[in-house]
XYZ file of C-alpha atoms in Angstrom:
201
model
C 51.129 133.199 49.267
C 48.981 130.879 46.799
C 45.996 129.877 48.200
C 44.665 126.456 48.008
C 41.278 124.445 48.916
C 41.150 120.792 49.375
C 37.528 118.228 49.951
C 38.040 114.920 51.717
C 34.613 113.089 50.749
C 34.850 110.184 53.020
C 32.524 107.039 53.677
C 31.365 108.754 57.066
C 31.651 112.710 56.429
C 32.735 115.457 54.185
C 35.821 118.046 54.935
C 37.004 121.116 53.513
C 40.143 123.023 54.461
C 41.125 126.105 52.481
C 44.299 127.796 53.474
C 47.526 129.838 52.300
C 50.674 128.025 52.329
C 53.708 129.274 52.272
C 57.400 128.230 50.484
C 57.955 125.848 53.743
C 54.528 123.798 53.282
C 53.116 125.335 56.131
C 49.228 126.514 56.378
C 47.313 129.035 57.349
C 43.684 127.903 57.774
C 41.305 130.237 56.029
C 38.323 128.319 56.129
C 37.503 124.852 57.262
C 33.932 122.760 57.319
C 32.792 119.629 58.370
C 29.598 117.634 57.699
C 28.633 113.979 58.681
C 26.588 112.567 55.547
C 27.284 108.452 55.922
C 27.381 108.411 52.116
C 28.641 104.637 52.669
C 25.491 103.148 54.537
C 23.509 102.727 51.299
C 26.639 101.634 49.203
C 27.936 99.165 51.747
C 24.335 97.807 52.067
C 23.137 97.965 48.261
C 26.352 98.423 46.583
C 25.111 101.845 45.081
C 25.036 105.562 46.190
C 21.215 106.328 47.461
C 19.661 109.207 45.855
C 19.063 110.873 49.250
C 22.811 110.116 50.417
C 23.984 112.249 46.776
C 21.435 114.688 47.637
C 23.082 115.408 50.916
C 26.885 115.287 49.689
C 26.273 117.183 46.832
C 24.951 120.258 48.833
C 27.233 119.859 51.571
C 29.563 120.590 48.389
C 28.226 122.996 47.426
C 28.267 124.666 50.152
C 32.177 124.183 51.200
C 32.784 125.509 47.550
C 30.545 128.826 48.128
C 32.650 129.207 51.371
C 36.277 128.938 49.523
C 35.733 130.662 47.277
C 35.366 134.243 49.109
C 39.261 133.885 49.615
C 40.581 133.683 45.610
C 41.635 129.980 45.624
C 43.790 129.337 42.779
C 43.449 125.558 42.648
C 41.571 122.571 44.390
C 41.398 119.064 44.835
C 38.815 116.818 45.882
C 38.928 113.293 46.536
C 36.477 110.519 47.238
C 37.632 107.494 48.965
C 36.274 104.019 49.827
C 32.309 104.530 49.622
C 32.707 106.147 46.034
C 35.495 103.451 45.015
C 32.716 100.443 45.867
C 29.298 102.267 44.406
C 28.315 100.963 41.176
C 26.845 104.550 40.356
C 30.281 106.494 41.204
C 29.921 107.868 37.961
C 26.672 109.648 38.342
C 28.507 111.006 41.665
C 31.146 111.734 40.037
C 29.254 114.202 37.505
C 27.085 115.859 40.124
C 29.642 116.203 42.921
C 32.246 117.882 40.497
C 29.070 120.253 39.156
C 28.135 120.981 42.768
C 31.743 122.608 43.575
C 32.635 123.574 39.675
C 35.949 121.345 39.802
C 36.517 117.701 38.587
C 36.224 115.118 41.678
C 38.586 112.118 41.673
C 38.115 108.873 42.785
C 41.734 107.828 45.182
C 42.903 104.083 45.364
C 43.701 102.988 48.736
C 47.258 103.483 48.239
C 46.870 107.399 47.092
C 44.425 107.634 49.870
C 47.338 106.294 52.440
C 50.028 108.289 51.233
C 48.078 111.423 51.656
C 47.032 110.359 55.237
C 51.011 110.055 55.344
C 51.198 113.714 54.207
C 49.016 115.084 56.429
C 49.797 113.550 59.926
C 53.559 114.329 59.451
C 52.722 118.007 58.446
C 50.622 118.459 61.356
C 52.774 116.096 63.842
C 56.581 115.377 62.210
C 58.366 113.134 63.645
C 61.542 112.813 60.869
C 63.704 110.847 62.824
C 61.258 108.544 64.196
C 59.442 105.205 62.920
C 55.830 106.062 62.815
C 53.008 103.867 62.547
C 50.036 105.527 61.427
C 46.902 103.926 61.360
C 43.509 105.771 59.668
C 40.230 104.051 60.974
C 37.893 105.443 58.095
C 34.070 105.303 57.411
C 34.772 102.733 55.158
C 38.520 101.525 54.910
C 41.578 101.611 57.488
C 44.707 102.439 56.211
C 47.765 100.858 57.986
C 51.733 103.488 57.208
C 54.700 102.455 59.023
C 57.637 104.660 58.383
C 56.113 105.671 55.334
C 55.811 103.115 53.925
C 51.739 101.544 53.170
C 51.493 98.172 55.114
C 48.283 97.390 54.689
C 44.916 98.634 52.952
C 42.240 97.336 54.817
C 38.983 95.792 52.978
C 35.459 97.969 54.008
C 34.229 95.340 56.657
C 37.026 96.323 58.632
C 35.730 100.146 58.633
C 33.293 102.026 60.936
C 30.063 102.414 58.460
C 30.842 99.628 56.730
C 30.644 97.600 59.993
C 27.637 99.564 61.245
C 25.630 99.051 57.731
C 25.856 96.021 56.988
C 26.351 93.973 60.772
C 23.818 96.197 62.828
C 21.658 98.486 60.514
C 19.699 99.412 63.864
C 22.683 101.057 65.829
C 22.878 104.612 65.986
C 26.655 103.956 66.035
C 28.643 107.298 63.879
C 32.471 107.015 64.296
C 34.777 109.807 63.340
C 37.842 109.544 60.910
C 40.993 109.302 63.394
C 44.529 108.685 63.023
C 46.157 106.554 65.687
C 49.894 107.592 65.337
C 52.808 105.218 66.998
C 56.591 106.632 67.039
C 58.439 104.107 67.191
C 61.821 102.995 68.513
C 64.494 100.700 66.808
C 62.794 98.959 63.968
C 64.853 95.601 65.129
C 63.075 95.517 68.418
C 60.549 92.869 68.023
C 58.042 93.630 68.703
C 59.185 97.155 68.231
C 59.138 99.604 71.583
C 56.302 101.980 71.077
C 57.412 105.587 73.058
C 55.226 107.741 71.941
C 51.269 107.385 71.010
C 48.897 110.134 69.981
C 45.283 110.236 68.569
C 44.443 112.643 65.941
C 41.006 113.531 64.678
């Protein structure tokens, strides 16, 4: 089975997840990391990346790709969402990020960054003949699916560091990326009969 790697560089925290997959789309986790960084405090605050925030990232990267790559990955993709979208240096990050794991690192629009959300909570929960509402509360952006389908891309004062950066610098306040997922029945209801609810992290 190919083997692939993927890097989620978020507003709040970085995440790697390297795994086989087989002809179905399924996964088999290989290695997986984590790391909180808040790369979004400084941007939503200054509107720039912070030399010690890069720092961090960019050795957390390095890092996640040193672990990958003891399992012959033949391809990866790394993203970087709403705190890297805002920065006025996001090409500087850019550069150093995609030295720090040897691959190029792309900057997602909100709507690429929703339909990948998409992607992953039905892979991990499907519901295929069910309306699901999915709803990502990010570091810095929420992203609002409903049957597939993108509702709503919400601005970085809606998000958890954005909130905490620029309303209340002084709280030690660090909220994790989850995915509140609605199935929901007949899409005439109104409003629509929610029947099942789960939280994903």
């Amino acid at each position: 089975m190919p083997r692939y790697a993927a890097i989620d560089i978020g507003s709040n925290s970085v995440r790697m997840l390297a795994a086989d997959v087989d002809s179905h789309g399924n996964l088999n986790p290989l290695a997986s990391d984590r790391q909180v960084t808040r790369l979004g405090e400084s941007v939503f605050g200054q509107g720039v990346i912070s030399e010690q925030a890069m720092t961090l990232v960019c050795g957390v990267l390095a890092r996640m790709a040193q672990s990958y790559r003891k399992h012959d990955i033949k391809a990866v993709r790394a993203v970087a969402t709403a705190a890297v979208r805002d920065a006025s240096n996001q090409r500087m990050f850019l550069d150093r990020a995609s030295e720090a794991i040897g691959s190029p690192v792309e900057i997602v629009s909100g709507q690429e960054e929703a339909r990948l959300i998409h992607l992953g909570v039905q892979l991990r929960w499907p519901h295929p003949r069910s309306r699901v509402l999915i709803i990502d509360i990010g570091g810095g952006s929420a992203e609002i699916i409903v049957g597939g389908m993108i509702a709503n891309v919400v601005s970085p004062a809606s998000a958890a560091v954005a909130n905490t950066s620029v309303a209340a610098p002084a709280m030690d306040f660090s909220l994790n990326t989850y995915y509140i997922v609605v199935s929901i029945q007949g899409a005439a209801q109104n409003p629509p009969q929610a029947h099942t609810v789960m939280l994903v992290q």
